[in-house]
Coordinates of C-alpha atoms in Angstrom, one line a residue:
Chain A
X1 CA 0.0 0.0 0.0
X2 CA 2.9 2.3 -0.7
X3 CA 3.1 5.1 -2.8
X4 CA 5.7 3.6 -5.0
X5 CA 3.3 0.8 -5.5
X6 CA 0.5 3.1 -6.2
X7 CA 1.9 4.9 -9.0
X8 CA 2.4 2.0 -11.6
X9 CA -1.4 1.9 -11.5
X10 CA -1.9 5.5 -11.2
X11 CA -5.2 6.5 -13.9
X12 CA -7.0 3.1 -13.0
X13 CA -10.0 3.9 -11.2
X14 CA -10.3 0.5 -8.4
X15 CA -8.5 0.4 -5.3
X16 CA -6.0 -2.6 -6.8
X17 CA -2.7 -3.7 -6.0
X18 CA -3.3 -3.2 -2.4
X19 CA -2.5 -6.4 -0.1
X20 CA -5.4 -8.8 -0.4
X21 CA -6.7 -6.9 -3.0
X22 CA -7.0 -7.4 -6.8
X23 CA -4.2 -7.5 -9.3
X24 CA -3.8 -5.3 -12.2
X25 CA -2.2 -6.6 -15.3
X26 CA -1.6 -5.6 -18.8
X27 CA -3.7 -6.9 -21.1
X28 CA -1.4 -6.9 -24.2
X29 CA -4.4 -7.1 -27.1
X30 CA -3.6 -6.2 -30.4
X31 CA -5.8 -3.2 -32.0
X32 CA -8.3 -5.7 -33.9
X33 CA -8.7 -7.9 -30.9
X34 CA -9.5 -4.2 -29.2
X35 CA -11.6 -2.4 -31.9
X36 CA -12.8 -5.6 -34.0
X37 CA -16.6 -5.9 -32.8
X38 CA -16.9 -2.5 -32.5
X39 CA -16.0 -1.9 -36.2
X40 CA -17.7 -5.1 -37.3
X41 CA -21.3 -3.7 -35.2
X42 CA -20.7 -0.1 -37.5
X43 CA -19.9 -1.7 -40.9
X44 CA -22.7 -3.7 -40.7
X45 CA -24.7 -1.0 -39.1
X46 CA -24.0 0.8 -42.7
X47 CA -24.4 -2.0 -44.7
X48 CA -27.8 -2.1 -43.6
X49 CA -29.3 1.5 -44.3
X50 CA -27.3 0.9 -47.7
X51 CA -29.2 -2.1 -48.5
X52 CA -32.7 -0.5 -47.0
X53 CA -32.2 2.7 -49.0
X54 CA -31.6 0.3 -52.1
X55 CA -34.5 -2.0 -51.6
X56 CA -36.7 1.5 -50.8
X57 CA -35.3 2.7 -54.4
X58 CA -36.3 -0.4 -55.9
X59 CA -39.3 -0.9 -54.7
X60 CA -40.9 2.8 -55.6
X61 CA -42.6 3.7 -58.7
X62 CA -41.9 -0.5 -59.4
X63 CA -44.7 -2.0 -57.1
X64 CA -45.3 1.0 -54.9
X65 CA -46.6 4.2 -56.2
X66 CA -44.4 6.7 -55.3
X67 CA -47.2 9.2 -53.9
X68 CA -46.7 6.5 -51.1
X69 CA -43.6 6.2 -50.2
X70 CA -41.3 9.0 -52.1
X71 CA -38.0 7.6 -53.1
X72 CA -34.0 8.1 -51.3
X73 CA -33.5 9.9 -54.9
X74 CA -35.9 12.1 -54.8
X75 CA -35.7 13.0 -51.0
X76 CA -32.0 13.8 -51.5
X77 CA -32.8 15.7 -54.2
X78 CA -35.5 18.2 -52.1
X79 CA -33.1 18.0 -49.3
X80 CA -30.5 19.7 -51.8
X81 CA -33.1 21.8 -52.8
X82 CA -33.9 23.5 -49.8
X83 CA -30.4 23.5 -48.1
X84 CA -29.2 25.7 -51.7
X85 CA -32.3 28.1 -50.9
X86 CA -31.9 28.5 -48.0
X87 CA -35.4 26.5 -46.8
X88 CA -33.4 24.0 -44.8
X89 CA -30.9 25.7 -42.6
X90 CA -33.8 29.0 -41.5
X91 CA -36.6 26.0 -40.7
X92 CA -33.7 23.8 -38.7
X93 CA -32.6 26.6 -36.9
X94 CA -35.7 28.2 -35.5
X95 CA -36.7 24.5 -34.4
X96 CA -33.5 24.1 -32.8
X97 CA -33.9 27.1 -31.2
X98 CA -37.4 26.1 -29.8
X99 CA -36.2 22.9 -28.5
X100 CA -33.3 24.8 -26.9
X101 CA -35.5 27.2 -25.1
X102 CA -37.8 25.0 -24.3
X103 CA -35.3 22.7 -22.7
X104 CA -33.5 25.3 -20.9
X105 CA -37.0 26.8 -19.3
X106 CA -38.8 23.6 -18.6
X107 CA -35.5 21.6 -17.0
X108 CA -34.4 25.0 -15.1
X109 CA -37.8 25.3 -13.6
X110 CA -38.3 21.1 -13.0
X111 CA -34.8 21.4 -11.3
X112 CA -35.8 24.8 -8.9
X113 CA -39.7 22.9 -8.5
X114 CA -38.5 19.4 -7.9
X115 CA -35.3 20.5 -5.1
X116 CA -37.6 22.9 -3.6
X117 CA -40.8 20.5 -2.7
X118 CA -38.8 18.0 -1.6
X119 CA -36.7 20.2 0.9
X120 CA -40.2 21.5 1.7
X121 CA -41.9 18.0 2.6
X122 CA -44.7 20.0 3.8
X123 CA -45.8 21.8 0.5
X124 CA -44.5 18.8 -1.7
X125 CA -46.8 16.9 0.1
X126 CA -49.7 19.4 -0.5
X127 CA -48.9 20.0 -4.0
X128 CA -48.1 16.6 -5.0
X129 CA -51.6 15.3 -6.1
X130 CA -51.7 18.4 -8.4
X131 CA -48.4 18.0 -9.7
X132 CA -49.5 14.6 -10.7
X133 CA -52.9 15.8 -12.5
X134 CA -50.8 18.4 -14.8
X135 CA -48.2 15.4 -15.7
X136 CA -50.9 13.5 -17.3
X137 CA -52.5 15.5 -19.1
X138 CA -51.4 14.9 -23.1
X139 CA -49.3 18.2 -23.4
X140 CA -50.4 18.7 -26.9
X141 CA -53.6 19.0 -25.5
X142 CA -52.5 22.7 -23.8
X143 CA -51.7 23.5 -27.4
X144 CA -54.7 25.2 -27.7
X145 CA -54.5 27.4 -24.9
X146 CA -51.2 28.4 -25.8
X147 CA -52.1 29.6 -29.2
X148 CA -54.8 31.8 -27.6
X149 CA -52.4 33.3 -25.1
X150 CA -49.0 33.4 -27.6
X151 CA -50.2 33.1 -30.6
X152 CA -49.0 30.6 -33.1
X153 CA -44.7 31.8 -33.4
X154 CA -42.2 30.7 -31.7
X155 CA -43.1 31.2 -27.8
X156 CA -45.9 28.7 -28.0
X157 CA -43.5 26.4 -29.6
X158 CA -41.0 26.6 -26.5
X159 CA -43.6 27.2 -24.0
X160 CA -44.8 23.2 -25.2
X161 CA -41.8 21.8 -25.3
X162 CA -40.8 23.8 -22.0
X163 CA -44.1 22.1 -20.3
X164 CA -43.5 18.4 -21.4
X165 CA -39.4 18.9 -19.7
X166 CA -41.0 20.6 -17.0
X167 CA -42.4 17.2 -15.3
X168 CA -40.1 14.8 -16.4
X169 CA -37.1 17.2 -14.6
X170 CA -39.7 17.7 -11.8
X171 CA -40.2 14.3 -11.1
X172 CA -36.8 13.0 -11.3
X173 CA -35.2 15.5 -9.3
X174 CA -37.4 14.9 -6.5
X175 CA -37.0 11.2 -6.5
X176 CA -33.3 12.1 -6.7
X177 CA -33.6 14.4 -3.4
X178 CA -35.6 11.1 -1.6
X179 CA -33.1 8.7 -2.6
X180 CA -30.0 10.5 -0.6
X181 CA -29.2 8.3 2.4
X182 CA -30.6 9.5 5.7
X183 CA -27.8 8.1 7.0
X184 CA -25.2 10.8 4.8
X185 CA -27.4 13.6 5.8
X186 CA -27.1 12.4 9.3
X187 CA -23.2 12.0 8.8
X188 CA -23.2 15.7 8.3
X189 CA -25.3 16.8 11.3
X190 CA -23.2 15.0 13.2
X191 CA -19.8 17.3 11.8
X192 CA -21.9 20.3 13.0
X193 CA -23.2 21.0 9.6
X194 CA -26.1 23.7 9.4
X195 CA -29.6 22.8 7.6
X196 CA -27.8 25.0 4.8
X197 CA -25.1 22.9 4.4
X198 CA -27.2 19.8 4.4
X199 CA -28.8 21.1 1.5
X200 CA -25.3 22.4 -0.3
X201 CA -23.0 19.2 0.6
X202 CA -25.7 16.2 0.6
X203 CA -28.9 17.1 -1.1
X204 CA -27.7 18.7 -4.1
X205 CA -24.7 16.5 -5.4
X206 CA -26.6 13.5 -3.9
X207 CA -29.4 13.9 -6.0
X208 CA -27.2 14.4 -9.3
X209 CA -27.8 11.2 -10.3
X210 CA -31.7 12.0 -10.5
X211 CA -31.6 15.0 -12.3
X212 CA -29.3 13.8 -15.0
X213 CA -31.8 11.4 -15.3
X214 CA -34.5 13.6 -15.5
X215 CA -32.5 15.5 -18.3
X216 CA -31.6 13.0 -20.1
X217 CA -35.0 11.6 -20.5
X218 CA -36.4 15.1 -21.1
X219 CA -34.1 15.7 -23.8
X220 CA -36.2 13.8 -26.3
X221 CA -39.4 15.0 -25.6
X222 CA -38.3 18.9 -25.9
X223 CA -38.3 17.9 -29.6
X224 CA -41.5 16.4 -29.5
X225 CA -42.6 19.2 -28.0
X226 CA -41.6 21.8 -30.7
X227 CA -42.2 19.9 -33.4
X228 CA -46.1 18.9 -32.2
X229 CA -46.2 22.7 -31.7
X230 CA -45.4 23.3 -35.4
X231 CA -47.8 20.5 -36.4
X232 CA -50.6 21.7 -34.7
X233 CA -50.1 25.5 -35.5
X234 CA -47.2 27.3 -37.4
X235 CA -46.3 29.4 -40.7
X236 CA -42.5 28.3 -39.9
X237 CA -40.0 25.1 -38.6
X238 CA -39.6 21.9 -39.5
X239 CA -42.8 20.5 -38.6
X240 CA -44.4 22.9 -40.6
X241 CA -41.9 21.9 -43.3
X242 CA -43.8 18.8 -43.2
X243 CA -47.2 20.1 -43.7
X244 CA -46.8 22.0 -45.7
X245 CA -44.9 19.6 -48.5
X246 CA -48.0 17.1 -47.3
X247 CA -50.9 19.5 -48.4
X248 CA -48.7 19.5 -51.6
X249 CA -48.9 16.3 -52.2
X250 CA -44.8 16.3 -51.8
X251 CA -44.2 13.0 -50.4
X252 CA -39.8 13.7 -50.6
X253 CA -40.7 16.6 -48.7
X254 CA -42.5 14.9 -46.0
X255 CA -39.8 12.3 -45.5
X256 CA -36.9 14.9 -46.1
X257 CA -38.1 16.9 -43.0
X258 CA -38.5 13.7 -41.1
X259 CA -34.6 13.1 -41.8
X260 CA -33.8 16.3 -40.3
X261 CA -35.7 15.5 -37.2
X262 CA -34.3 12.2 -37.0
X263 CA -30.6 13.8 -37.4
X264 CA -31.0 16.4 -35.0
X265 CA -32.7 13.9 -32.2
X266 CA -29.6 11.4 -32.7
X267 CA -27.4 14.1 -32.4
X268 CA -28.7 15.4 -29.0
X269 CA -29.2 11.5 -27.8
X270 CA -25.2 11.2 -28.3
X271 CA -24.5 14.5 -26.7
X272 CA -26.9 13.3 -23.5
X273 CA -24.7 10.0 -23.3
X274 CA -21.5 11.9 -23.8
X275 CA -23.1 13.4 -20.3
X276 CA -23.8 10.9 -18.5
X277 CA -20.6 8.7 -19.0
X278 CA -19.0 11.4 -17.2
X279 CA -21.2 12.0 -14.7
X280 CA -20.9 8.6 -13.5
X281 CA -17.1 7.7 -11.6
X282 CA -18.6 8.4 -8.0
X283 CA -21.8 7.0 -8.6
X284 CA -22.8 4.7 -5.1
X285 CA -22.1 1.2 -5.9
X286 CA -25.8 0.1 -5.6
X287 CA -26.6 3.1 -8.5
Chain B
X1 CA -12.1 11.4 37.0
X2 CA -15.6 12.7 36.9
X3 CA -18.8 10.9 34.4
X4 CA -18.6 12.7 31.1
X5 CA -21.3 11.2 29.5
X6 CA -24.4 10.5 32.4
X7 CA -27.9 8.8 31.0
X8 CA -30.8 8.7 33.6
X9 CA -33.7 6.3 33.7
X10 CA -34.0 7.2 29.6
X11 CA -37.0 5.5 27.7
X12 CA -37.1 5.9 24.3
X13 CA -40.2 4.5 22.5
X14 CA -41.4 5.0 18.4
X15 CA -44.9 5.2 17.3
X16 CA -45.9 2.6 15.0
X17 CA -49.1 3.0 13.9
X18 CA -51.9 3.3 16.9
X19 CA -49.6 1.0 18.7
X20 CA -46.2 2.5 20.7
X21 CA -43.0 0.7 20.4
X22 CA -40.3 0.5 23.3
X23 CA -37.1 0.3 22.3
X24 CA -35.8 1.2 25.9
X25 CA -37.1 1.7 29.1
X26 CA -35.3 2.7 32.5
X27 CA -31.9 2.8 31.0
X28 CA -29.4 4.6 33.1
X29 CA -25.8 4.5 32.7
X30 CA -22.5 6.7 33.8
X31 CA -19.4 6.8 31.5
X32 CA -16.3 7.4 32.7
X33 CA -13.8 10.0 31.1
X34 CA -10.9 8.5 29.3
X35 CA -12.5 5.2 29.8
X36 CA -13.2 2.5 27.2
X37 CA -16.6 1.3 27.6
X38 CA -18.3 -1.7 25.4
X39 CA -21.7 -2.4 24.8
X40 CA -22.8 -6.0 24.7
X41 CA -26.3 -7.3 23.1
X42 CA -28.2 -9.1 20.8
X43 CA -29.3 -7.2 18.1
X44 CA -32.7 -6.0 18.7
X45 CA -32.4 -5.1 22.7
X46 CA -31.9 -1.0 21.6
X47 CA -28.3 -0.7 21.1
X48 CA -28.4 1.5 18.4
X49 CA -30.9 4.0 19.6
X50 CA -29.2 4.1 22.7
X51 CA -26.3 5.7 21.0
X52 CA -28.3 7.9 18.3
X53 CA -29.9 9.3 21.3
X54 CA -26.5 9.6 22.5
X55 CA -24.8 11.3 19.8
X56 CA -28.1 14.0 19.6
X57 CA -29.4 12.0 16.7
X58 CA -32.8 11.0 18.1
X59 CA -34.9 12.9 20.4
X60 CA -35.9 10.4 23.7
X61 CA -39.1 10.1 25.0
X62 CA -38.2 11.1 28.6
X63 CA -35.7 10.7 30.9
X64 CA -31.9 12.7 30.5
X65 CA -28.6 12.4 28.9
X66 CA -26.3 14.9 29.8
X67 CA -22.5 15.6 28.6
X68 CA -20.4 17.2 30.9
X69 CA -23.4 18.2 32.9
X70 CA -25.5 19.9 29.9
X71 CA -28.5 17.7 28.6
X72 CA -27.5 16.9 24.8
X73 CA -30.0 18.0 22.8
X74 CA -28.6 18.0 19.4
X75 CA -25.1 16.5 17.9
X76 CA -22.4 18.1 19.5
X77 CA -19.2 18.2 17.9
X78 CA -17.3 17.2 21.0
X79 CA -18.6 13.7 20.5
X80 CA -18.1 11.6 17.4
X81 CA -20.2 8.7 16.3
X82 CA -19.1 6.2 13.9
X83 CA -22.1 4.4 12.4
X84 CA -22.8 0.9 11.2
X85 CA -23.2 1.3 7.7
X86 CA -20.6 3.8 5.9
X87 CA -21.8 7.5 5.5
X88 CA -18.9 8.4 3.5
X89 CA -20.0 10.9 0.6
X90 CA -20.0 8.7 -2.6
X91 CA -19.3 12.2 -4.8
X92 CA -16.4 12.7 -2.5
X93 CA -12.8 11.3 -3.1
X94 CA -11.2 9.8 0.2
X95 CA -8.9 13.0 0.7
X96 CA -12.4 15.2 0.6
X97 CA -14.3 12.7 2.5
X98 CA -11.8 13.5 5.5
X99 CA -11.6 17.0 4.8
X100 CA -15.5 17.5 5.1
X101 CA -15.6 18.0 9.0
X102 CA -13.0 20.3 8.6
X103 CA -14.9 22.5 6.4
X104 CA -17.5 22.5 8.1
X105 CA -15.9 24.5 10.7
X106 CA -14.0 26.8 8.3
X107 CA -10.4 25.6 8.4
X108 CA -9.0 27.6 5.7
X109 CA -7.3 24.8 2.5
X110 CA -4.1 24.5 2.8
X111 CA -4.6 23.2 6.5
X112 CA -7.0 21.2 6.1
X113 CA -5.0 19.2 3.2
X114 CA -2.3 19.0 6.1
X115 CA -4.6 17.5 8.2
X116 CA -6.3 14.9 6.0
X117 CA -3.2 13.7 4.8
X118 CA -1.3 13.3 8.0
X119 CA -5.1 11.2 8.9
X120 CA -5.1 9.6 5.9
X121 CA -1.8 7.6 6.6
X122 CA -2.2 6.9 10.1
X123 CA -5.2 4.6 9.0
X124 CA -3.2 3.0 6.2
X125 CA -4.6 5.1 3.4
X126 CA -1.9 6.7 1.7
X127 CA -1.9 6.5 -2.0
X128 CA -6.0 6.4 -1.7
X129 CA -6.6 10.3 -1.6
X130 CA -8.2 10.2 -5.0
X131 CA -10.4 7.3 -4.8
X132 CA -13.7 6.9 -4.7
X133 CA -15.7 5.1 -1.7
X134 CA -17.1 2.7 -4.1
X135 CA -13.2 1.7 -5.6
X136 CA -12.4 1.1 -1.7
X137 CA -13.0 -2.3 -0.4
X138 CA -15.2 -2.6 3.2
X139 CA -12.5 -2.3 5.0
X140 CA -11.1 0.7 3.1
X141 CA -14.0 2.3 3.8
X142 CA -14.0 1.8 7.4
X143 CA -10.4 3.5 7.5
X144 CA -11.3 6.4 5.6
X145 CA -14.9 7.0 7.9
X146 CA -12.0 6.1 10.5
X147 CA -9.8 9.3 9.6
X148 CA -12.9 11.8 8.7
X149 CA -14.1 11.0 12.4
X150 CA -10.5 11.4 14.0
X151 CA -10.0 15.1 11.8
X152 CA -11.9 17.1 14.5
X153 CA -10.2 15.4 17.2
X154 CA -13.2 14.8 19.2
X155 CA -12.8 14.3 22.9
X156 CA -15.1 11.5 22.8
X157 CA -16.3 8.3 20.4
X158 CA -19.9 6.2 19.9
X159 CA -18.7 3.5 17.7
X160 CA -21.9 1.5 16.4
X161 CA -20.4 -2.4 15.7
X162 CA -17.7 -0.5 13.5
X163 CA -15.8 -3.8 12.3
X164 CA -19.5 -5.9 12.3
X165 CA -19.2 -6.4 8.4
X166 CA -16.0 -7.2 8.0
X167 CA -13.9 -10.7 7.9
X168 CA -12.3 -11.9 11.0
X169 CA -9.3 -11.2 10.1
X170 CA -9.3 -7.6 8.7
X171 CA -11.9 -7.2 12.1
X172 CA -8.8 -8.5 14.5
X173 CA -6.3 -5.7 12.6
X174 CA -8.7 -3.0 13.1
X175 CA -9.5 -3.3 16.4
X176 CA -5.8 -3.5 17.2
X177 CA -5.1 -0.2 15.1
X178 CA -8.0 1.3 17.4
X179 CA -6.4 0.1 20.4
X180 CA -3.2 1.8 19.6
X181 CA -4.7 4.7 18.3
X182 CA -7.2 5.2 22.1
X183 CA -4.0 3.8 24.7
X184 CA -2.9 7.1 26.0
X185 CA -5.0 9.5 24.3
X186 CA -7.4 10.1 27.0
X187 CA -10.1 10.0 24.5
X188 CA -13.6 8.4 25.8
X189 CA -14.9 5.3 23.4
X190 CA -18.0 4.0 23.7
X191 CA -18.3 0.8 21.6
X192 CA -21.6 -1.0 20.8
X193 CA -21.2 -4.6 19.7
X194 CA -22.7 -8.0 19.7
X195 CA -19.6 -10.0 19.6
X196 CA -18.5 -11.2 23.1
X197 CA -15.0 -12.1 22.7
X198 CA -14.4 -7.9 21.0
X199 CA -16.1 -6.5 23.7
X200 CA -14.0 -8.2 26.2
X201 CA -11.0 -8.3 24.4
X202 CA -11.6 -4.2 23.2
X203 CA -12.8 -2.9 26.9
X204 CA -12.4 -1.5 30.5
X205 CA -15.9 -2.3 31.0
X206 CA -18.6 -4.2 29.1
X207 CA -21.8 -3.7 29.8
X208 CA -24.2 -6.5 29.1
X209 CA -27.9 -5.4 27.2
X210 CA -31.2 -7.3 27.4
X211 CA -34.4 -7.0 25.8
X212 CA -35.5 -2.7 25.8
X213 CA -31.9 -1.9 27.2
X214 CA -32.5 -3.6 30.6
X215 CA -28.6 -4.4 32.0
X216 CA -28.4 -7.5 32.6
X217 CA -24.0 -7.2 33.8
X218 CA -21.9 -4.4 34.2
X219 CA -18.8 -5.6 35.1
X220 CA -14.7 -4.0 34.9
X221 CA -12.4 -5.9 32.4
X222 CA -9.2 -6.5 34.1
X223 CA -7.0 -7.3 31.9
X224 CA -3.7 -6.1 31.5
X225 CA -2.9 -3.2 28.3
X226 CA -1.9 -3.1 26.2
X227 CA -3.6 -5.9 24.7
X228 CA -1.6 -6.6 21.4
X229 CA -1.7 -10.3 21.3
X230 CA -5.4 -11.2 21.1
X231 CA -4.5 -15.4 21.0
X232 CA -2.8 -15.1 24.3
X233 CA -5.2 -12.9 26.5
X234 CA -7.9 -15.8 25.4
X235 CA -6.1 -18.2 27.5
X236 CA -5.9 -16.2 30.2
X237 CA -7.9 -17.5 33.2
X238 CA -9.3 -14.6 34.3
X239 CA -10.8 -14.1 30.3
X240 CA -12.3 -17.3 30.2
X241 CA -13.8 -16.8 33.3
X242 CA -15.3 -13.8 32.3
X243 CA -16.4 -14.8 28.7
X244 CA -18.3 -17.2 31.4
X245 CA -19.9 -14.9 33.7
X246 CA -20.6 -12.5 30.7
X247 CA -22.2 -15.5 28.5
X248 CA -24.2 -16.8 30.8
X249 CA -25.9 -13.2 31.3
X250 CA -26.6 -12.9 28.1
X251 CA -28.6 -16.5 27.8
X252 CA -30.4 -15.5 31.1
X253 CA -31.6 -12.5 29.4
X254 CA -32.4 -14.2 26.1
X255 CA -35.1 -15.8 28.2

């Protein structure tokens, strides 16, 4: 248990090389014994699409009329079209900035809401019932009511997605806040700790885990949320995009939207995970 | 040397329900400064609340506990308590795990690195700093809550069953390295466990529990410290006869 000894396995996380305790070793693997499924799972993750956007190509205007089901040519094609006038990158952007805001409100004010009730047990309690009632109501179902406060631009848009976040932060940060161990909150009492530092040094970084949660699960439906707002009412955005090249009759234009909001979700899903892998060296053993 | 810690006639009951559980009832009890005090008992006879009310953790029902003359009514940070189950912060590495106390009562950095480290190595920690509770084995653990209780330098210790999840032998090691850390220190320990042969082979006193914290022995441990070689002092005659008397108490008040 030396310091010498400790340094050789200095940047590996467990408590090894310690009498009694595990041994570390080298591995000695070569790169494709390393990388080798991980390459394998992409190029056949590739392979795939290739061979779906194929069998799409082949099977429109052949035994499916296009109306239907558009072709990859033809949705390339509009997707060019829009991204040289311009069409593309204004629509992307105001959604993007409608599931930003709307993410930013609703998991701000789910993170304030859900630590206060639950340090306030008295008025969580009251309020819980309530909180539950708004969480199940359909959210595009407030649509409406926004459009007659907002109108139908952007604020409607964020205030929807901010809504839908709202809960989903809510109610995992205040499960996070329960979960902490009576017993650390305890420990800290028993240093002398004041009902401030309770709250600063145990209920707030214990309860981390729950509020990533919460964001991470919210991320999601702040899309869902600004694009439903666009379906239901809008003169701009992707989901009006989508409308829009429906009433036409533009089936490319329909699915080329659709890739956009596909893109854009899998690009904040990766960014969440990219979160929570480094969120998650102290997490308690049990978590 | 005068009682430092002094219970008298404490009941402590919970509410369950309409129906009203008693944990402990008529409990009294006078502890000894500098002395090293062990608390024998099946589990289930109030052990543990004793000591939370102890350590200010749990209100009683009635009765009075009273350190150094003033009736504790909240934790006190004369008085540390080491619990059963680890209450290390799991966002915290070891090195700010000990540090915490420290902050707490607004030692400025610098210090209170010195500190932790110096702590950290008496227990056997060194190299550890930057881990994480959950890359520590049990045992590991049980040093580091160790050092975080020791960086106040309380004058006096609860220990709940500290070593009561750990193997024999890493138990044995332990309670010698708290041995040698209490000989001479003048520090107060007050250790709660249900294994006979530690709290005889740990104590100046043991103090025998029954069923809702009635005392069913109190009796002064004789033997000579200090008490490095655990194998021998269980030959000793005067052990033996002890592990005797004290055994038999406790089957009397299993009954």
């Amino acid at each position: 248990m030396t310091a010498d000894l400790h340094h050789q396995t200095d940047g590996h996380p467990s408590g090894a090389n310690q009498p009694g305790g595990p041994i570390e070793l080298p591995a000695n693997r070569s790169w494709l014994e390393r990388h080798g499924r991980t390459l394998f799972t992409v190029l056949v993750r590739l392979a795939l699409l290739a061979l779906f956007l194929l069998f799409w190509q082949m099977m429109s205007g052949r035994y499916v009329d296009p109306l239907f089901i558009s072709q990859p040519t033809d949705i390339w094609a509009n997707l060019y079209e829009w991204a040289r006038d311009g069409t593309l990158a204004r629509n992307t952007w105001l959604t993007v900035q409608e599931i930003v805001l709307g993410f930013l409100f609703g998991a701000s004010a789910g993170i304030v809401a859900g630590f206060a009730l639950s340090i306030i047990r008295l008025l969580g309690d009251i309020l819980d019932p309530y909180m539950i009632a708004l969480y199940s109501i359909p959210k595009v179902a407030l649509a409406p009511l926004f459009i007659i406060w907002f109108g139908i631009d952007v604020q409607m848009k964020v205030l929807l997605a901010a809504v839908t976040v709202f809960f989903l932060v809510y109610l995992n940060t205040s499960a996070g806040v329960r979960s902490v161990d009576r017993g650390l909150i305890d420990a800290v009492r028993l240093m002398g700790g004041s009902h401030r530092e309770v709250i600063t040094k145990v209920l707030l970084p214990g309860s981390m885990a729950g509020v990533i949660t919460g964001l991470r699960v919210a991320v999601p439906y702040a899309l869902i949320g600004a694009v439903v707002g666009e379906l239901v009412a809008s003169n701009r955005g992707l989901g009006y995009l989508m409308l829009d090249s429906a009433s036409q009759f533009n089936t490319a234009g329909v699915f080329a939207a659709l890739a956009v909001i596909t893109i854009i979700a899998s690009v904040l899903n990766l960014g969440v995970s990219a979160l929570d892998r480094r969120s998650s060296r102290w997490k308690p053993v049990e978590g | 040397m005068g009682a430092v810690l002094e219970v008298v006639d404490l009941e402590k009951s919970f509410l369950k329900d309409e129906k009203r559980i008693v944990a402990l009832r008529g409990f009294s009890l006078e502890v000894v400064e500098g002395s090293f005090v062990t608390i024998l008992g099946r589990s289930g006879c109030g052990k543990t609340t004793l000591l939370n009310i102890m350590a200010g953790l749990l209100a009683r029902s009635s009765g009075q506990v009273a350190y150094r003359g003033q009736p504790v009514t909240g934790p006190r940070t004369e008085i540390a308590y080491l619990t059963q189950h680890d209450t290390l912060m799991p966002w915290r590495d070891v090195q700010r795990n000990v540090e915490m106390p420290l902050e707490m009562r607004g030692v400025r950095r610098a210090e209170r690195r010195r500190i932790a480290r110096n702590l950290i190595e008496t227990v056997g920690l060194a190299g550890f700093e930057r881990h994480y509770p959950r890359e520590l084995s049990g045992g590991m653990r049980r040093r580091a809550g160790l050092a975080r209780m020791l960086s106040t330098e309380p004058e006096t210790f609860l220990l709940d069953e500290p070593f009561g999840a750990l193997d024999a032998q890493l138990r044995t090691e332990l309670q010698a390295e708290l041995l040698r850390l209490w000989h001479g220190s003048g520090k107060t320990v007050v250790f709660i466990t249900h294994d006979l042969e530690e709290a005889l082979l740990l104590g100046d006193r043991v103090v025998v529990l029954g069923p809702v914290g009635r005392i069913l022995l109190d009796e002064q441990i004789g033997l000579p410290r200090p008490r490095e070689d655990p194998e021998n002092i269980r030959l000793d005659s005067a052990f033996i006869a002890l592990y005797g008397r004290v055994s038999s108490a406790l089957k009397e008040g299993a009954r």
